[in-house]
Amino acid sequence: MSTARLIDPVLQRMEAVEREAKRLSGLIVLDGRFAPALTQETFDVENPGNGEIIGAAPRCRADDVDRAVQVAHRAFAKWARIPARERGALLLKAADRLEAEREGLAQLSSLETGNALATQTRGEATTMVDIFRFFAGLAGELKGVTVPRADGVFLYTKREPLGVVGAIIPWNAPLMQTATKTAAALAAGNTVVLKTAEQAPLAVLKCFEILQSVLPPGVANAISGFGEEAGQALCEHPLVRKVTFTGSSAVGARILHAVADKIVPVTAELGGKNPNIVMADADIERAAKGVIAGLRLQRQGQSCTAGTRIYLHDDVYEPVMERVLAAIPTFRIGNPLDDATQVGSIISRTQRDRVERYVAMARKTPGAKILIGGERPSDPELANGYFYTTTLIEGVPASSPVCRDEIFGPVATVSRWTDFESVLAEANDSAFGLAAVLWTENLRAAFDFVDRIEAGFVQVNQFSVAEANIEYGGTKLSGTGRELSAESLVNHFTWPKTVIVNTAAQ
Ligand code: NAI
Ligand code: MG
């Protein structure tokens, strides 16, 4: 160990969390405990902040998936019969245990995702606990209705749990996505097999380890593996009665195909290319802050909610951009585990390559201009990580892939507009329909926008992201189903049964 490592508190923190990553390596969470997988193969887990390998995860295939689903299926018979409020009480206890381990989970997540501890993963760990508590409290509220059909006819509905839920999550906010899927599924009486993302399995496996201290064995299981192997096998397994997925639209479509023959419901929370529109009458300071917030710098733009198509009215273009361009360099890029860091690294070399491809495309586009960023940071300390500067590009035609594709990195386009009908048409001329934001002081314009924008999550004069009790989901290629609300629990994690008991005399 070098002297530098001994005296630098950030490096000491990294050593501790690297030890934890090693401890978690090579195992999956099955039937109440950390267990070896059937497969002998593993894949590396990388710290994208410095390119070092920090651990390994089992490359599960169909046999491991089958074993996990069988375990979850057996556990379902008991879990579903536990009175709902008792299930809720167990989930509350699980939330307490997760809360006690928040800092460790956040650090581990920062190590494997590159998301900054100070601005992303600590808050995400808190949100994770909150989501568990929210769904725990709702467990006893899964009610049916009674229908006043006739005397002597008792007509009612009840909600039944679906069975084994297959959950598949990405790497951009794995703690939050784990909670969103697992807490809702369990509250409704289902059991879970969750497939972690290739790039970030460890913190999620640790979450599931913590859950085992409270939940009956087999209720919450987590595996690692590749999408086309473990993910696909999980979707296709006959005992998986529901798939809940977050990720790319292309994979969302593949999952719908994979379950088509067995006809099971799918929640698919997919990509976005979200318009962030500033009207001429907007509050300039507020809108400029909103444009910045929309860039989701705390996740290097790797957020499906990010406002990556910025449309500024001609009258306010200069004052808004002046503020935005002044603010961006003040965000400190650095080691994700350093408390002083506000912007971490992109998840992987592959993802940074993707970002750089789109920026190169923009550079070659006639009329396009890079206003800020468009390069890796110059700090030599960051050279081995997948860092990238926040990039704004002006003058990209609406038809360009730079304007149309979800890039999923710190890159946004900026356009100038004068005619509201045209900008609204352009905002809606997208394959996606996830989020949209408008900045205006005009109430009529605000509600007109709300009525006509094709997006599942619409905000006026604020930019925030989904959390417990804020229902989330999209339309078009952004997916199907909703998450994080009481209705999502009822509609997407249970099935309805209609019952008629006829006691009338014949
Ligand atoms: P992806 O959609 O390929 O991966 C997400 C999850 O799906 C991972 O756990 C993966 O193993 C799994 N998966 C992949 N193929 C599968 C299959 N055939 N069957 C079942 N599961 C499968 O996303 P990826 O490759 O990490 O990122 C590519 C792009 O996807 C990004 O650039 C971004 O545009 C989009 N994306 C959107 C996210 C969102 O929050 N909406 C999150 C992650 C990625
Ligand atoms: Mg993929």
mmCIF file of N, CA and C in Angstrom, residues 102-103 105-128 172-176 298-299 336-337:
data_model
loop_
_atom_site.group_PDB
_atom_site.id
_atom_site.type_symbol
_atom_site.label_atom_id
_atom_site.label_comp_id
_atom_site.label_asym_id
_atom_site.label_seq_id
_atom_site.Cartn_x
_atom_site.Cartn_y
_atom_site.Cartn_z
ATOM 1 N N ARG A 102 -27.396 2.475 4.163
ATOM 2 C CA ARG A 102 -27.468 3.414 3.042
ATOM 3 C C ARG A 102 -26.107 3.867 2.527
ATOM 4 N N GLU A 103 -25.249 4.286 3.437
ATOM 5 C CA GLU A 103 -23.970 4.859 2.997
ATOM 6 C C GLU A 103 -23.120 3.813 2.259
ATOM 7 N N LEU A 105 -24.208 1.167 0.667
ATOM 8 C CA LEU A 105 -24.831 0.891 -0.634
ATOM 9 C C LEU A 105 -24.514 2.005 -1.625
ATOM 10 N N ALA A 106 -24.573 3.238 -1.141
ATOM 11 C CA ALA A 106 -24.310 4.385 -2.022
ATOM 12 C C ALA A 106 -22.863 4.349 -2.522
ATOM 13 N N GLN A 107 -21.932 4.072 -1.615
ATOM 14 C CA GLN A 107 -20.523 4.036 -2.022
ATOM 15 C C GLN A 107 -20.258 2.929 -3.040
ATOM 16 N N LEU A 108 -20.846 1.777 -2.774
ATOM 17 C CA LEU A 108 -20.645 0.654 -3.693
ATOM 18 C C LEU A 108 -21.242 0.984 -5.068
ATOM 19 N N SER A 109 -22.399 1.608 -5.049
ATOM 20 C CA SER A 109 -23.029 1.978 -6.315
ATOM 21 C C SER A 109 -22.174 2.999 -7.070
ATOM 22 N N SER A 110 -21.607 3.947 -6.348
ATOM 23 C CA SER A 110 -20.722 4.928 -6.994
ATOM 24 C C SER A 110 -19.509 4.239 -7.608
ATOM 25 N N LEU A 111 -18.980 3.246 -6.896
ATOM 26 C CA LEU A 111 -17.781 2.556 -7.380
ATOM 27 C C LEU A 111 -18.041 1.857 -8.713
ATOM 28 N N GLU A 112 -19.205 1.257 -8.863
ATOM 29 C CA GLU A 112 -19.446 0.471 -10.082
ATOM 30 C C GLU A 112 -20.209 1.225 -11.169
ATOM 31 N N THR A 113 -20.886 2.330 -10.808
ATOM 32 C CA THR A 113 -21.620 3.075 -11.849
ATOM 33 C C THR A 113 -20.898 4.340 -12.303
ATOM 34 N N GLY A 114 -19.996 4.863 -11.478
ATOM 35 C CA GLY A 114 -19.380 6.151 -11.805
ATOM 36 C C GLY A 114 -20.246 7.331 -11.416
ATOM 37 N N ASN A 115 -21.438 7.075 -10.851
ATOM 38 C CA ASN A 115 -22.290 8.176 -10.397
ATOM 39 C C ASN A 115 -21.733 8.749 -9.101
ATOM 40 N N ALA A 116 -21.749 10.083 -8.993
ATOM 41 C CA ALA A 116 -21.115 10.719 -7.839
ATOM 42 C C ALA A 116 -21.891 10.432 -6.558
ATOM 43 N N LEU A 117 -21.126 10.131 -5.514
ATOM 44 C CA LEU A 117 -21.693 9.855 -4.201
ATOM 45 C C LEU A 117 -22.475 11.061 -3.681
ATOM 46 N N ALA A 118 -21.868 12.239 -3.779
ATOM 47 C CA ALA A 118 -22.451 13.434 -3.162
ATOM 48 C C ALA A 118 -23.729 13.892 -3.851
ATOM 49 N N THR A 119 -23.786 13.774 -5.170
ATOM 50 C CA THR A 119 -24.942 14.331 -5.877
ATOM 51 C C THR A 119 -25.932 13.277 -6.350
ATOM 52 N N GLN A 120 -25.525 12.001 -6.422
ATOM 53 C CA GLN A 120 -26.448 10.991 -6.950
ATOM 54 C C GLN A 120 -26.695 9.828 -5.991
ATOM 55 N N THR A 121 -25.672 9.050 -5.677
ATOM 56 C CA THR A 121 -25.982 7.755 -5.054
ATOM 57 C C THR A 121 -26.469 7.867 -3.612
ATOM 58 N N ARG A 122 -25.989 8.887 -2.863
ATOM 59 C CA ARG A 122 -26.533 9.043 -1.502
ATOM 60 C C ARG A 122 -28.023 9.352 -1.557
ATOM 61 N N GLY A 123 -28.391 10.265 -2.410
ATOM 62 C CA GLY A 123 -29.812 10.608 -2.554
ATOM 63 C C GLY A 123 -30.608 9.430 -3.086
ATOM 64 N N GLU A 124 -29.992 8.695 -3.986
ATOM 65 C CA GLU A 124 -30.675 7.537 -4.574
ATOM 66 C C GLU A 124 -30.938 6.467 -3.504
ATOM 67 N N ALA A 125 -29.976 6.272 -2.610
ATOM 68 C CA ALA A 125 -30.158 5.286 -1.540
ATOM 69 C C ALA A 125 -31.298 5.711 -0.613
ATOM 70 N N THR A 126 -31.401 7.004 -0.377
ATOM 71 C CA THR A 126 -32.502 7.517 0.451
ATOM 72 C C THR A 126 -33.839 7.294 -0.251
ATOM 73 N N THR A 127 -33.869 7.560 -1.555
ATOM 74 C CA THR A 127 -35.088 7.344 -2.336
ATOM 75 C C THR A 127 -35.476 5.863 -2.322
ATOM 76 N N MET A 128 -34.490 4.995 -2.417
ATOM 77 C CA MET A 128 -34.741 3.555 -2.380
ATOM 78 C C MET A 128 -35.483 3.163 -1.097
ATOM 79 N N ASN A 172 -28.170 2.694 -14.714
ATOM 80 C CA ASN A 172 -28.035 4.142 -14.488
ATOM 81 C C ASN A 172 -28.463 4.591 -13.095
ATOM 82 N N ALA A 173 -29.445 3.896 -12.499
ATOM 83 C CA ALA A 173 -29.848 4.197 -11.118
ATOM 84 C C ALA A 173 -30.299 2.884 -10.479
ATOM 85 N N PRO A 174 -29.384 1.945 -10.307
ATOM 86 C CA PRO A 174 -29.795 0.588 -9.944
ATOM 87 C C PRO A 174 -30.451 0.455 -8.575
ATOM 88 N N LEU A 175 -30.084 1.299 -7.620
ATOM 89 C CA LEU A 175 -30.707 1.189 -6.294
ATOM 90 C C LEU A 175 -32.166 1.608 -6.376
ATOM 91 N N MET A 176 -32.394 2.705 -7.039
ATOM 92 C CA MET A 176 -33.761 3.209 -7.195
ATOM 93 C C MET A 176 -34.614 2.228 -8.001
ATOM 94 N N GLN A 298 -25.887 15.040 -12.445
ATOM 95 C CA GLN A 298 -25.494 14.114 -11.371
ATOM 96 C C GLN A 298 -25.465 12.668 -11.851
ATOM 97 N N ARG A 299 -26.000 12.421 -13.054
ATOM 98 C CA ARG A 299 -25.881 11.086 -13.651
ATOM 99 C C ARG A 299 -25.233 11.158 -15.028
ATOM 100 N N PRO A 336 -15.854 9.724 -8.519
ATOM 101 C CA PRO A 336 -17.222 9.627 -8.005
ATOM 102 C C PRO A 336 -17.298 9.458 -6.483
ATOM 103 N N LEU A 337 -16.262 8.914 -5.870
ATOM 104 C CA LEU A 337 -16.303 8.673 -4.422
ATOM 105 C C LEU A 337 -15.778 9.834 -3.590
#
